[in-house]
Amino acid sequence: MPSERLDKIIASQLNISRKDARTGIRRGMARVNGEAVKAPDFQVKPGEDIIEYAGEKLNYKKYIYIVMNKPAGVLSASEDKNRQTVTDLVPDGLKRKGLFPVGRLDRDTTGLLIITDDGDFAHRVLSPSKSIYKTYRAELDGDITEETLGIFSREITLADGTVCRRAYLKRLDRRTAEIKICEGRYHQIKRMFGVAGLGVCRLERLAIGDFRLPDNLKPGECAEFHKNELEPIFSGNANSLDAY
Ligand code: URA
């Protein structure tokens, strides 16, 4: 693990500004391996050195992974001048600089959203070349017919000519379906159903790969996960298509 400046590590882990971290360190609020350190540029090995600030031991994490049950009416963005965003809902204890949602759900879409500061992880989840299927539950304004199932059994060309890779559709009841897609185009599911003459009244993301929205997370709630616990995202995709 390469060395880093003490002020940088404290600022990033505690979500305070570098300036505040520097001031605190100069005032004697920091200890490294039990020794008081007053130099903001003191080099530390994050994860190896024991760093304390304001009497609390830092629990160093290079990246953070937050699983959210996104409620309706909130923007999938890191910040917005006027509207509430998903990062606004992250509790203070999990907040950090650089947090962003892994992919976007529409404002009215609910369900599983991962928020992180790990760009490589996000790329692995989102890259179409990785073919990670995202599963949604869609409530529609009309019946799912044999014709609908036929349309979804091959590539769909959207109204603007965009060709979407094959989605997998399972009818749950007359007007409710589970659908899996492995791309993340703007309003993709709504536009795909549009091709079949159906409107989407409600859309909820249930899973990414084989990682399912935890049952105990109510809308608006989130919880920190270890990266290893998110591994099901990257496994089992092929099998889970068998039921469709
Ligand atoms: N497809 C949509 O139309 N909306 C979403 O939020 C996600 C997928």
JSON list of C-alpha atoms and ligand atoms in Angstrom, two decimals:
[
{"chain": "A", "resi": 1, "resn": "MET", "atom": "CA", "xyz": [0.00, 0.00, 0.00]},
{"chain": "A", "resi": 2, "resn": "PRO", "atom": "CA", "xyz": [1.65, 3.33, -1.04]},
{"chain": "A", "resi": 3, "resn": "SER", "atom": "CA", "xyz": [2.04, 6.10, 1.52]},
{"chain": "A", "resi": 4, "resn": "GLU", "atom": "CA", "xyz": [-0.36, 9.03, 1.57]},
{"chain": "A", "resi": 5, "resn": "ARG", "atom": "CA", "xyz": [-0.49, 12.38, 3.33]},
{"chain": "A", "resi": 6, "resn": "LEU", "atom": "CA", "xyz": [-2.18, 12.26, 6.72]},
{"chain": "A", "resi": 7, "resn": "ASP", "atom": "CA", "xyz": [-4.50, 15.21, 5.93]},
{"chain": "A", "resi": 8, "resn": "LYS", "atom": "CA", "xyz": [-5.68, 13.52, 2.72]},
{"chain": "A", "resi": 9, "resn": "ILE", "atom": "CA", "xyz": [-6.54, 10.26, 4.47]},
{"chain": "A", "resi": 10, "resn": "ILE", "atom": "CA", "xyz": [-8.34, 11.96, 7.35]},
{"chain": "A", "resi": 11, "resn": "ALA", "atom": "CA", "xyz": [-10.32, 14.20, 5.00]},
{"chain": "A", "resi": 12, "resn": "SER", "atom": "CA", "xyz": [-11.36, 11.33, 2.72]},
{"chain": "A", "resi": 13, "resn": "GLN", "atom": "CA", "xyz": [-12.35, 8.93, 5.49]},
{"chain": "A", "resi": 14, "resn": "LEU", "atom": "CA", "xyz": [-14.23, 11.43, 7.64]},
{"chain": "A", "resi": 15, "resn": "ASN", "atom": "CA", "xyz": [-15.82, 13.42, 4.81]},
{"chain": "A", "resi": 16, "resn": "ILE", "atom": "CA", "xyz": [-14.30, 16.68, 6.01]},
{"chain": "A", "resi": 17, "resn": "SER", "atom": "CA", "xyz": [-12.43, 19.23, 3.90]},
{"chain": "A", "resi": 18, "resn": "ARG", "atom": "CA", "xyz": [-8.64, 19.00, 3.52]},
{"chain": "A", "resi": 19, "resn": "LYS", "atom": "CA", "xyz": [-8.47, 22.47, 5.09]},
{"chain": "A", "resi": 20, "resn": "ASP", "atom": "CA", "xyz": [-10.36, 21.32, 8.21]},
{"chain": "A", "resi": 21, "resn": "ALA", "atom": "CA", "xyz": [-8.21, 18.19, 8.42]},
{"chain": "A", "resi": 22, "resn": "ARG", "atom": "CA", "xyz": [-5.03, 20.30, 8.24]},
{"chain": "A", "resi": 23, "resn": "THR", "atom": "CA", "xyz": [-6.29, 22.66, 10.94]},
{"chain": "A", "resi": 24, "resn": "GLY", "atom": "CA", "xyz": [-7.27, 19.75, 13.20]},
{"chain": "A", "resi": 25, "resn": "ILE", "atom": "CA", "xyz": [-3.92, 18.02, 12.72]},
{"chain": "A", "resi": 26, "resn": "ARG", "atom": "CA", "xyz": [-2.00, 21.23, 13.50]},
{"chain": "A", "resi": 27, "resn": "ARG", "atom": "CA", "xyz": [-4.08, 21.59, 16.67]},
{"chain": "A", "resi": 28, "resn": "GLY", "atom": "CA", "xyz": [-2.95, 18.16, 17.83]},
{"chain": "A", "resi": 29, "resn": "MET", "atom": "CA", "xyz": [-6.10, 16.15, 17.07]},
{"chain": "A", "resi": 30, "resn": "ALA", "atom": "CA", "xyz": [-4.27, 13.38, 15.19]},
{"chain": "A", "resi": 31, "resn": "ARG", "atom": "CA", "xyz": [-2.22, 10.42, 16.39]},
{"chain": "A", "resi": 32, "resn": "VAL", "atom": "CA", "xyz": [-0.41, 7.86, 14.29]},
{"chain": "A", "resi": 33, "resn": "ASN", "atom": "CA", "xyz": [0.51, 4.55, 15.93]},
{"chain": "A", "resi": 34, "resn": "GLY", "atom": "CA", "xyz": [-0.06, 6.18, 19.31]},
{"chain": "A", "resi": 35, "resn": "GLU", "atom": "CA", "xyz": [2.17, 9.21, 18.68]},
{"chain": "A", "resi": 36, "resn": "ALA", "atom": "CA", "xyz": [0.83, 12.75, 18.30]},
{"chain": "A", "resi": 37, "resn": "VAL", "atom": "CA", "xyz": [1.49, 14.07, 14.78]},
{"chain": "A", "resi": 38, "resn": "LYS", "atom": "CA", "xyz": [1.06, 17.75, 13.95]},
{"chain": "A", "resi": 39, "resn": "ALA", "atom": "CA", "xyz": [2.33, 17.78, 10.36]},
{"chain": "A", "resi": 40, "resn": "PRO", "atom": "CA", "xyz": [-0.49, 17.51, 7.78]},
{"chain": "A", "resi": 41, "resn": "ASP", "atom": "CA", "xyz": [1.93, 16.14, 5.17]},
{"chain": "A", "resi": 42, "resn": "PHE", "atom": "CA", "xyz": [3.12, 13.31, 7.47]},
{"chain": "A", "resi": 43, "resn": "GLN", "atom": "CA", "xyz": [3.22, 10.12, 5.38]},
{"chain": "A", "resi": 44, "resn": "VAL", "atom": "CA", "xyz": [1.04, 7.24, 6.55]},
{"chain": "A", "resi": 45, "resn": "LYS", "atom": "CA", "xyz": [0.31, 3.79, 5.18]},
{"chain": "A", "resi": 46, "resn": "PRO", "atom": "CA", "xyz": [-3.49, 3.58, 5.12]},
{"chain": "A", "resi": 47, "resn": "GLY", "atom": "CA", "xyz": [-4.74, 0.22, 6.36]},
{"chain": "A", "resi": 48, "resn": "GLU", "atom": "CA", "xyz": [-1.43, -0.48, 8.15]},
{"chain": "A", "resi": 49, "resn": "ASP", "atom": "CA", "xyz": [-0.81, 2.52, 10.39]},
{"chain": "A", "resi": 50, "resn": "ILE", "atom": "CA", "xyz": [-3.25, 3.10, 13.23]},
{"chain": "A", "resi": 51, "resn": "ILE", "atom": "CA", "xyz": [-4.62, 6.59, 12.73]},
{"chain": "A", "resi": 52, "resn": "GLU", "atom": "CA", "xyz": [-6.71, 8.39, 15.34]},
{"chain": "A", "resi": 53, "resn": "TYR", "atom": "CA", "xyz": [-8.46, 11.70, 14.92]},
{"chain": "A", "resi": 54, "resn": "ALA", "atom": "CA", "xyz": [-10.40, 13.57, 17.59]},
{"chain": "A", "resi": 55, "resn": "GLY", "atom": "CA", "xyz": [-10.00, 10.55, 19.86]},
{"chain": "A", "resi": 56, "resn": "GLU", "atom": "CA", "xyz": [-11.57, 8.09, 17.36]},
{"chain": "A", "resi": 57, "resn": "LYS", "atom": "CA", "xyz": [-9.71, 5.36, 15.50]},
{"chain": "A", "resi": 58, "resn": "LEU", "atom": "CA", "xyz": [-10.10, 5.63, 11.75]},
{"chain": "A", "resi": 59, "resn": "ASN", "atom": "CA", "xyz": [-11.57, 2.51, 10.16]},
{"chain": "A", "resi": 60, "resn": "TYR", "atom": "CA", "xyz": [-9.77, 2.94, 6.82]},
{"chain": "A", "resi": 61, "resn": "LYS", "atom": "CA", "xyz": [-11.59, 1.78, 3.71]},
{"chain": "A", "resi": 62, "resn": "LYS", "atom": "CA", "xyz": [-10.24, 2.53, 0.28]},
{"chain": "A", "resi": 63, "resn": "TYR", "atom": "CA", "xyz": [-13.72, 2.41, -1.22]},
{"chain": "A", "resi": 64, "resn": "ILE", "atom": "CA", "xyz": [-17.22, 2.21, 0.12]},
{"chain": "A", "resi": 65, "resn": "TYR", "atom": "CA", "xyz": [-20.19, 0.22, -1.26]},
{"chain": "A", "resi": 66, "resn": "ILE", "atom": "CA", "xyz": [-23.68, 1.31, -0.27]},
{"chain": "A", "resi": 67, "resn": "VAL", "atom": "CA", "xyz": [-26.81, -0.59, -1.24]},
{"chain": "A", "resi": 68, "resn": "MET", "atom": "CA", "xyz": [-29.94, 1.55, -1.40]},
{"chain": "A", "resi": 69, "resn": "ASN", "atom": "CA", "xyz": [-33.62, 0.87, -1.90]},
{"chain": "A", "resi": 70, "resn": "LYS", "atom": "CA", "xyz": [-34.21, 3.95, -4.03]},
{"chain": "A", "resi": 71, "resn": "PRO", "atom": "CA", "xyz": [-37.54, 5.62, -3.38]},
{"chain": "A", "resi": 72, "resn": "ALA", "atom": "CA", "xyz": [-39.59, 7.29, -6.12]},
{"chain": "A", "resi": 73, "resn": "GLY", "atom": "CA", "xyz": [-39.10, 11.02, -6.66]},
{"chain": "A", "resi": 74, "resn": "VAL", "atom": "CA", "xyz": [-35.34, 11.11, -6.04]},
{"chain": "A", "resi": 75, "resn": "LEU", "atom": "CA", "xyz": [-32.75, 11.80, -8.72]},
{"chain": "A", "resi": 76, "resn": "SER", "atom": "CA", "xyz": [-30.03, 9.21, -9.50]},
{"chain": "A", "resi": 77, "resn": "ALA", "atom": "CA", "xyz": [-27.17, 11.70, -9.40]},
{"chain": "A", "resi": 78, "resn": "SER", "atom": "CA", "xyz": [-24.37, 12.81, -7.10]},
{"chain": "A", "resi": 79, "resn": "GLU", "atom": "CA", "xyz": [-25.69, 16.33, -6.75]},
{"chain": "A", "resi": 80, "resn": "ASP", "atom": "CA", "xyz": [-28.31, 18.67, -8.09]},
{"chain": "A", "resi": 81, "resn": "LYS", "atom": "CA", "xyz": [-28.97, 22.32, -7.32]},
{"chain": "A", "resi": 82, "resn": "ASN", "atom": "CA", "xyz": [-32.70, 22.01, -6.81]},
{"chain": "A", "resi": 83, "resn": "ARG", "atom": "CA", "xyz": [-33.75, 18.40, -6.51]},
{"chain": "A", "resi": 84, "resn": "GLN", "atom": "CA", "xyz": [-33.05, 15.73, -3.90]},
{"chain": "A", "resi": 85, "resn": "THR", "atom": "CA", "xyz": [-30.52, 13.15, -5.06]},
{"chain": "A", "resi": 86, "resn": "VAL", "atom": "CA", "xyz": [-29.76, 9.60, -3.95]},
{"chain": "A", "resi": 87, "resn": "THR", "atom": "CA", "xyz": [-26.49, 10.73, -2.32]},
{"chain": "A", "resi": 88, "resn": "ASP", "atom": "CA", "xyz": [-28.49, 13.19, -0.19]},
{"chain": "A", "resi": 89, "resn": "LEU", "atom": "CA", "xyz": [-30.18, 10.12, 1.33]},
{"chain": "A", "resi": 90, "resn": "VAL", "atom": "CA", "xyz": [-26.88, 8.50, 2.38]},
{"chain": "A", "resi": 91, "resn": "PRO", "atom": "CA", "xyz": [-26.53, 8.80, 6.19]},
{"chain": "A", "resi": 92, "resn": "ASP", "atom": "CA", "xyz": [-23.68, 10.98, 7.48]},
{"chain": "A", "resi": 93, "resn": "GLY", "atom": "CA", "xyz": [-21.74, 7.97, 8.81]},
{"chain": "A", "resi": 94, "resn": "LEU", "atom": "CA", "xyz": [-21.43, 6.57, 5.24]},
{"chain": "A", "resi": 95, "resn": "LYS", "atom": "CA", "xyz": [-21.02, 9.85, 3.34]},
{"chain": "A", "resi": 96, "resn": "ARG", "atom": "CA", "xyz": [-17.77, 10.52, 1.51]},
{"chain": "A", "resi": 97, "resn": "LYS", "atom": "CA", "xyz": [-16.49, 12.70, -1.25]},
{"chain": "A", "resi": 98, "resn": "GLY", "atom": "CA", "xyz": [-16.73, 11.16, -4.71]},
{"chain": "A", "resi": 99, "resn": "LEU", "atom": "CA", "xyz": [-19.85, 9.04, -4.14]},
{"chain": "A", "resi": 100, "resn": "PHE", "atom": "CA", "xyz": [-21.94, 8.33, -7.22]},
{"chain": "A", "resi": 101, "resn": "PRO", "atom": "CA", "xyz": [-24.73, 5.94, -8.20]},
{"chain": "A", "resi": 102, "resn": "VAL", "atom": "CA", "xyz": [-23.72, 2.93, -10.29]},
{"chain": "A", "resi": 103, "resn": "GLY", "atom": "CA", "xyz": [-25.97, 3.63, -13.28]},
{"chain": "A", "resi": 104, "resn": "ARG", "atom": "CA", "xyz": [-29.11, 5.69, -13.26]},
{"chain": "A", "resi": 105, "resn": "LEU", "atom": "CA", "xyz": [-32.65, 4.78, -12.42]},
{"chain": "A", "resi": 106, "resn": "ASP", "atom": "CA", "xyz": [-35.37, 7.15, -13.60]},
{"chain": "A", "resi": 107, "resn": "ARG", "atom": "CA", "xyz": [-36.71, 9.51, -10.99]},
{"chain": "A", "resi": 108, "resn": "ASP", "atom": "CA", "xyz": [-39.93, 7.48, -10.65]},
{"chain": "A", "resi": 109, "resn": "THR", "atom": "CA", "xyz": [-38.16, 4.08, -10.67]},
{"chain": "A", "resi": 110, "resn": "THR", "atom": "CA", "xyz": [-37.64, 2.43, -7.29]},
{"chain": "A", "resi": 111, "resn": "GLY", "atom": "CA", "xyz": [-35.47, -0.38, -5.98]},
{"chain": "A", "resi": 112, "resn": "LEU", "atom": "CA", "xyz": [-31.89, -1.58, -6.00]},
{"chain": "A", "resi": 113, "resn": "LEU", "atom": "CA", "xyz": [-29.20, 1.04, -6.49]},
{"chain": "A", "resi": 114, "resn": "ILE", "atom": "CA", "xyz": [-25.55, 0.79, -5.55]},
{"chain": "A", "resi": 115, "resn": "ILE", "atom": "CA", "xyz": [-23.67, 3.92, -4.54]},
{"chain": "A", "resi": 116, "resn": "THR", "atom": "CA", "xyz": [-19.89, 3.87, -4.39]},
{"chain": "A", "resi": 117, "resn": "ASP", "atom": "CA", "xyz": [-16.69, 5.82, -4.97]},
{"chain": "A", "resi": 118, "resn": "ASP", "atom": "CA", "xyz": [-15.04, 2.90, -6.80]},
{"chain": "A", "resi": 119, "resn": "GLY", "atom": "CA", "xyz": [-15.00, 3.74, -10.52]},
{"chain": "A", "resi": 120, "resn": "ASP", "atom": "CA", "xyz": [-13.54, 0.38, -11.63]},
{"chain": "A", "resi": 121, "resn": "PHE", "atom": "CA", "xyz": [-16.29, -1.49, -9.82]},
{"chain": "A", "resi": 122, "resn": "ALA", "atom": "CA", "xyz": [-18.95, 0.68, -11.48]},
{"chain": "A", "resi": 123, "resn": "HIS", "atom": "CA", "xyz": [-17.39, 0.05, -14.87]},
{"chain": "A", "resi": 124, "resn": "ARG", "atom": "CA", "xyz": [-17.51, -3.72, -14.32]},
{"chain": "A", "resi": 125, "resn": "VAL", "atom": "CA", "xyz": [-21.20, -3.53, -13.44]},
{"chain": "A", "resi": 126, "resn": "LEU", "atom": "CA", "xyz": [-22.24, -1.22, -16.26]},
{"chain": "A", "resi": 127, "resn": "SER", "atom": "CA", "xyz": [-20.09, -2.16, -19.22]},
{"chain": "A", "resi": 128, "resn": "PRO", "atom": "CA", "xyz": [-22.34, -3.81, -21.84]},
{"chain": "A", "resi": 129, "resn": "SER", "atom": "CA", "xyz": [-19.41, -6.07, -22.76]},
{"chain": "A", "resi": 130, "resn": "LYS", "atom": "CA", "xyz": [-19.73, -7.71, -19.31]},
{"chain": "A", "resi": 131, "resn": "SER", "atom": "CA", "xyz": [-23.41, -8.60, -19.98]},
{"chain": "A", "resi": 132, "resn": "ILE", "atom": "CA", "xyz": [-24.57, -8.17, -16.40]},
{"chain": "A", "resi": 133, "resn": "TYR", "atom": "CA", "xyz": [-28.35, -8.55, -16.41]},
{"chain": "A", "resi": 134, "resn": "LYS", "atom": "CA", "xyz": [-30.45, -6.19, -14.32]},
{"chain": "A", "resi": 135, "resn": "THR", "atom": "CA", "xyz": [-33.86, -7.50, -13.28]},
{"chain": "A", "resi": 136, "resn": "TYR", "atom": "CA", "xyz": [-36.90, -5.25, -12.99]},
{"chain": "A", "resi": 137, "resn": "ARG", "atom": "CA", "xyz": [-40.56, -5.69, -12.10]},
{"chain": "A", "resi": 138, "resn": "ALA", "atom": "CA", "xyz": [-42.79, -3.65, -14.38]},
{"chain": "A", "resi": 139, "resn": "GLU", "atom": "CA", "xyz": [-46.48, -2.88, -13.97]},
{"chain": "A", "resi": 140, "resn": "LEU", "atom": "CA", "xyz": [-48.07, -2.04, -17.29]},
{"chain": "A", "resi": 141, "resn": "ASP", "atom": "CA", "xyz": [-51.12, -0.16, -18.47]},
{"chain": "A", "resi": 142, "resn": "GLY", "atom": "CA", "xyz": [-52.29, -3.01, -20.71]},
{"chain": "A", "resi": 143, "resn": "ASP", "atom": "CA", "xyz": [-52.21, -6.77, -21.04]},
{"chain": "A", "resi": 144, "resn": "ILE", "atom": "CA", "xyz": [-49.06, -8.73, -21.83]},
{"chain": "A", "resi": 145, "resn": "THR", "atom": "CA", "xyz": [-50.10, -10.77, -24.86]},
{"chain": "A", "resi": 146, "resn": "GLU", "atom": "CA", "xyz": [-48.44, -13.50, -26.89]},
{"chain": "A", "resi": 147, "resn": "GLU", "atom": "CA", "xyz": [-47.52, -10.72, -29.31]},
{"chain": "A", "resi": 148, "resn": "THR", "atom": "CA", "xyz": [-45.74, -8.84, -26.48]},
{"chain": "A", "resi": 149, "resn": "LEU", "atom": "CA", "xyz": [-43.78, -11.98, -25.61]},
{"chain": "A", "resi": 150, "resn": "GLY", "atom": "CA", "xyz": [-42.92, -12.41, -29.29]},
{"chain": "A", "resi": 151, "resn": "ILE", "atom": "CA", "xyz": [-41.60, -8.84, -29.55]},
{"chain": "A", "resi": 152, "resn": "PHE", "atom": "CA", "xyz": [-39.42, -9.38, -26.49]},
{"chain": "A", "resi": 153, "resn": "SER", "atom": "CA", "xyz": [-38.05, -12.70, -27.76]},
{"chain": "A", "resi": 154, "resn": "ARG", "atom": "CA", "xyz": [-35.58, -10.92, -30.05]},
{"chain": "A", "resi": 155, "resn": "GLU", "atom": "CA", "xyz": [-33.66, -7.65, -30.37]},
{"chain": "A", "resi": 156, "resn": "ILE", "atom": "CA", "xyz": [-35.96, -4.65, -30.15]},
{"chain": "A", "resi": 157, "resn": "THR", "atom": "CA", "xyz": [-35.48, -1.56, -32.32]},
{"chain": "A", "resi": 158, "resn": "LEU", "atom": "CA", "xyz": [-36.61, 1.56, -30.45]},
{"chain": "A", "resi": 159, "resn": "ALA", "atom": "CA", "xyz": [-38.55, 4.38, -32.12]},
{"chain": "A", "resi": 160, "resn": "ASP", "atom": "CA", "xyz": [-35.30, 6.34, -32.71]},
{"chain": "A", "resi": 161, "resn": "GLY", "atom": "CA", "xyz": [-33.66, 3.35, -34.46]},
{"chain": "A", "resi": 162, "resn": "THR", "atom": "CA", "xyz": [-31.54, 2.22, -31.48]},
{"chain": "A", "resi": 163, "resn": "VAL", "atom": "CA", "xyz": [-31.25, -1.56, -31.50]},
{"chain": "A", "resi": 164, "resn": "CYS", "atom": "CA", "xyz": [-31.40, -3.07, -27.99]},
{"chain": "A", "resi": 165, "resn": "ARG", "atom": "CA", "xyz": [-29.94, -6.44, -27.16]},
{"chain": "A", "resi": 166, "resn": "ARG", "atom": "CA", "xyz": [-32.44, -9.17, -26.41]},
{"chain": "A", "resi": 167, "resn": "ALA", "atom": "CA", "xyz": [-34.28, -8.70, -23.13]},
{"chain": "A", "resi": 168, "resn": "TYR", "atom": "CA", "xyz": [-35.85, -11.56, -21.17]},
{"chain": "A", "resi": 169, "resn": "LEU", "atom": "CA", "xyz": [-39.49, -11.15, -20.23]},
{"chain": "A", "resi": 170, "resn": "LYS", "atom": "CA", "xyz": [-41.50, -13.28, -17.81]},
{"chain": "A", "resi": 171, "resn": "ARG", "atom": "CA", "xyz": [-45.23, -12.63, -17.39]},
{"chain": "A", "resi": 172, "resn": "LEU", "atom": "CA", "xyz": [-46.15, -12.64, -13.70]},
{"chain": "A", "resi": 173, "resn": "ASP", "atom": "CA", "xyz": [-49.80, -11.77, -14.23]},
{"chain": "A", "resi": 174, "resn": "ARG", "atom": "CA", "xyz": [-51.88, -10.05, -16.92]},
{"chain": "A", "resi": 175, "resn": "ARG", "atom": "CA", "xyz": [-50.25, -6.66, -16.49]},
{"chain": "A", "resi": 176, "resn": "THR", "atom": "CA", "xyz": [-47.08, -7.38, -14.50]},
{"chain": "A", "resi": 177, "resn": "ALA", "atom": "CA", "xyz": [-43.80, -8.69, -15.84]},
{"chain": "A", "resi": 178, "resn": "GLU", "atom": "CA", "xyz": [-40.29, -9.37, -14.72]},
{"chain": "A", "resi": 179, "resn": "ILE", "atom": "CA", "xyz": [-37.77, -8.19, -17.27]},
{"chain": "A", "resi": 180, "resn": "LYS", "atom": "CA", "xyz": [-34.01, -8.58, -17.55]},
{"chain": "A", "resi": 181, "resn": "ILE", "atom": "CA", "xyz": [-31.81, -6.26, -19.61]},
{"chain": "A", "resi": 182, "resn": "CYS", "atom": "CA", "xyz": [-28.03, -6.04, -19.86]},
{"chain": "A", "resi": 183, "resn": "GLU", "atom": "CA", "xyz": [-27.76, -2.49, -21.19]},
{"chain": "A", "resi": 184, "resn": "GLY", "atom": "CA", "xyz": [-28.65, 0.78, -19.53]},
{"chain": "A", "resi": 185, "resn": "ARG", "atom": "CA", "xyz": [-30.01, 3.06, -22.24]},
{"chain": "A", "resi": 186, "resn": "TYR", "atom": "CA", "xyz": [-32.06, 6.12, -21.33]},
{"chain": "A", "resi": 187, "resn": "HIS", "atom": "CA", "xyz": [-35.61, 5.02, -20.34]},
{"chain": "A", "resi": 188, "resn": "GLN", "atom": "CA", "xyz": [-34.77, 1.69, -21.95]},
{"chain": "A", "resi": 189, "resn": "ILE", "atom": "CA", "xyz": [-37.50, -0.48, -20.45]},
{"chain": "A", "resi": 190, "resn": "LYS", "atom": "CA", "xyz": [-40.19, 2.16, -20.90]},
{"chain": "A", "resi": 191, "resn": "ARG", "atom": "CA", "xyz": [-39.17, 2.61, -24.52]},
{"chain": "A", "resi": 192, "resn": "MET", "atom": "CA", "xyz": [-39.03, -1.15, -25.15]},
{"chain": "A", "resi": 193, "resn": "PHE", "atom": "CA", "xyz": [-42.56, -1.60, -23.82]},
{"chain": "A", "resi": 194, "resn": "GLY", "atom": "CA", "xyz": [-43.52, 1.43, -25.91]},
{"chain": "A", "resi": 195, "resn": "VAL", "atom": "CA", "xyz": [-42.59, -0.56, -29.03]},
{"chain": "A", "resi": 196, "resn": "ALA", "atom": "CA", "xyz": [-45.10, -3.18, -27.86]},
{"chain": "A", "resi": 197, "resn": "GLY", "atom": "CA", "xyz": [-47.75, -0.47, -27.34]},
{"chain": "A", "resi": 198, "resn": "LEU", "atom": "CA", "xyz": [-47.62, -0.65, -23.53]},
{"chain": "A", "resi": 199, "resn": "GLY", "atom": "CA", "xyz": [-46.96, 2.06, -20.96]},
{"chain": "A", "resi": 200, "resn": "VAL", "atom": "CA", "xyz": [-45.05, 1.39, -17.73]},
{"chain": "A", "resi": 201, "resn": "CYS", "atom": "CA", "xyz": [-46.99, 2.53, -14.64]},
{"chain": "A", "resi": 202, "resn": "ARG", "atom": "CA", "xyz": [-44.45, 1.35, -12.08]},
{"chain": "A", "resi": 203, "resn": "LEU", "atom": "CA", "xyz": [-40.89, 0.08, -12.36]},
{"chain": "A", "resi": 204, "resn": "GLU", "atom": "CA", "xyz": [-38.77, -1.44, -9.61]},
{"chain": "A", "resi": 205, "resn": "ARG", "atom": "CA", "xyz": [-35.26, -2.86, -9.92]},
{"chain": "A", "resi": 206, "resn": "LEU", "atom": "CA", "xyz": [-35.07, -6.17, -8.08]},
{"chain": "A", "resi": 207, "resn": "ALA", "atom": "CA", "xyz": [-31.56, -7.40, -8.82]},
{"chain": "A", "resi": 208, "resn": "ILE", "atom": "CA", "xyz": [-28.25, -6.74, -10.52]},
{"chain": "A", "resi": 209, "resn": "GLY", "atom": "CA", "xyz": [-26.77, -10.03, -11.69]},
{"chain": "A", "resi": 210, "resn": "ASP", "atom": "CA", "xyz": [-27.66, -12.42, -8.87]},
{"chain": "A", "resi": 211, "resn": "PHE", "atom": "CA", "xyz": [-27.47, -9.75, -6.18]},
{"chain": "A", "resi": 212, "resn": "ARG", "atom": "CA", "xyz": [-31.04, -9.04, -5.03]},
{"chain": "A", "resi": 213, "resn": "LEU", "atom": "CA", "xyz": [-32.43, -6.01, -3.26]},
{"chain": "A", "resi": 214, "resn": "PRO", "atom": "CA", "xyz": [-32.26, -7.00, 0.45]},
{"chain": "A", "resi": 215, "resn": "ASP", "atom": "CA", "xyz": [-35.76, -7.56, 1.88]},
{"chain": "A", "resi": 216, "resn": "ASN", "atom": "CA", "xyz": [-35.01, -5.60, 5.03]},
{"chain": "A", "resi": 217, "resn": "LEU", "atom": "CA", "xyz": [-34.23, -2.32, 3.22]},
{"chain": "A", "resi": 218, "resn": "LYS", "atom": "CA", "xyz": [-37.29, -0.09, 3.13]},
{"chain": "A", "resi": 219, "resn": "PRO", "atom": "CA", "xyz": [-37.60, 2.59, 0.41]},
{"chain": "A", "resi": 220, "resn": "GLY", "atom": "CA", "xyz": [-35.10, 5.36, 1.17]},
{"chain": "A", "resi": 221, "resn": "GLU", "atom": "CA", "xyz": [-32.93, 3.16, 3.38]},
{"chain": "A", "resi": 222, "resn": "CYS", "atom": "CA", "xyz": [-29.40, 2.06, 2.64]},
{"chain": "A", "resi": 223, "resn": "ALA", "atom": "CA", "xyz": [-26.74, -0.18, 4.14]},
{"chain": "A", "resi": 224, "resn": "GLU", "atom": "CA", "xyz": [-23.02, -0.60, 3.71]},
{"chain": "A", "resi": 225, "resn": "PHE", "atom": "CA", "xyz": [-21.85, -3.86, 2.12]},
{"chain": "A", "resi": 226, "resn": "HIS", "atom": "CA", "xyz": [-18.43, -5.38, 1.80]},
{"chain": "A", "resi": 227, "resn": "LYS", "atom": "CA", "xyz": [-17.25, -5.68, -1.81]},
{"chain": "A", "resi": 228, "resn": "ASN", "atom": "CA", "xyz": [-17.16, -9.49, -1.41]},
{"chain": "A", "resi": 229, "resn": "GLU", "atom": "CA", "xyz": [-20.86, -9.52, -0.55]},
{"chain": "A", "resi": 230, "resn": "LEU", "atom": "CA", "xyz": [-21.58, -7.93, -3.94]},
{"chain": "A", "resi": 231, "resn": "GLU", "atom": "CA", "xyz": [-19.82, -10.72, -5.86]},
{"chain": "A", "resi": 232, "resn": "PRO", "atom": "CA", "xyz": [-23.18, -12.32, -6.87]},
{"chain": "A", "resi": 233, "resn": "ILE", "atom": "CA", "xyz": [-23.50, -9.37, -9.26]},
{"chain": "A", "resi": 234, "resn": "PHE", "atom": "CA", "xyz": [-20.81, -10.96, -11.40]},
{"chain": "A", "resi": 235, "resn": "SER", "atom": "CA", "xyz": [-21.93, -14.58, -11.20]},
{"chain": "A", "resi": 236, "resn": "GLY", "atom": "CA", "xyz": [-24.82, -16.73, -12.27]},
{"chain": "A", "resi": 237, "resn": "ASN", "atom": "CA", "xyz": [-26.19, -14.62, -15.09]},
{"chain": "A", "resi": 238, "resn": "ALA", "atom": "CA", "xyz": [-26.43, -17.36, -17.64]},
{"chain": "A", "resi": 239, "resn": "ASN", "atom": "CA", "xyz": [-28.29, -19.70, -15.26]},
{"chain": "A", "resi": 240, "resn": "SER", "atom": "CA", "xyz": [-30.76, -17.10, -14.15]},
{"chain": "A", "resi": 241, "resn": "LEU", "atom": "CA", "xyz": [-31.96, -16.66, -17.75]},
{"chain": "A", "resi": 242, "resn": "ASP", "atom": "CA", "xyz": [-33.18, -20.27, -17.95]},
{"chain": "A", "resi": 243, "resn": "ALA", "atom": "CA", "xyz": [-36.49, -19.42, -16.29]},
{"chain": "A", "resi": 244, "resn": "TYR", "atom": "CA", "xyz": [-37.35, -16.86, -18.99]},
{"chain": "B", "resi": 1, "resn": "URA", "atom": "N1", "xyz": [-35.45, 1.40, -17.83]},
{"chain": "B", "resi": 1, "resn": "URA", "atom": "C1", "xyz": [-36.24, 2.48, -17.66]},
{"chain": "B", "resi": 1, "resn": "URA", "atom": "O1", "xyz": [-37.06, 2.80, -18.52]},
{"chain": "B", "resi": 1, "resn": "URA", "atom": "N2", "xyz": [-36.13, 3.19, -16.53]},
{"chain": "B", "resi": 1, "resn": "URA", "atom": "C2", "xyz": [-35.27, 2.88, -15.54]},
{"chain": "B", "resi": 1, "resn": "URA", "atom": "O2", "xyz": [-35.22, 3.56, -14.50]},
{"chain": "B", "resi": 1, "resn": "URA", "atom": "C3", "xyz": [-34.45, 1.76, -15.72]},
{"chain": "B", "resi": 1, "resn": "URA", "atom": "C4", "xyz": [-34.55, 1.04, -16.88]}
]
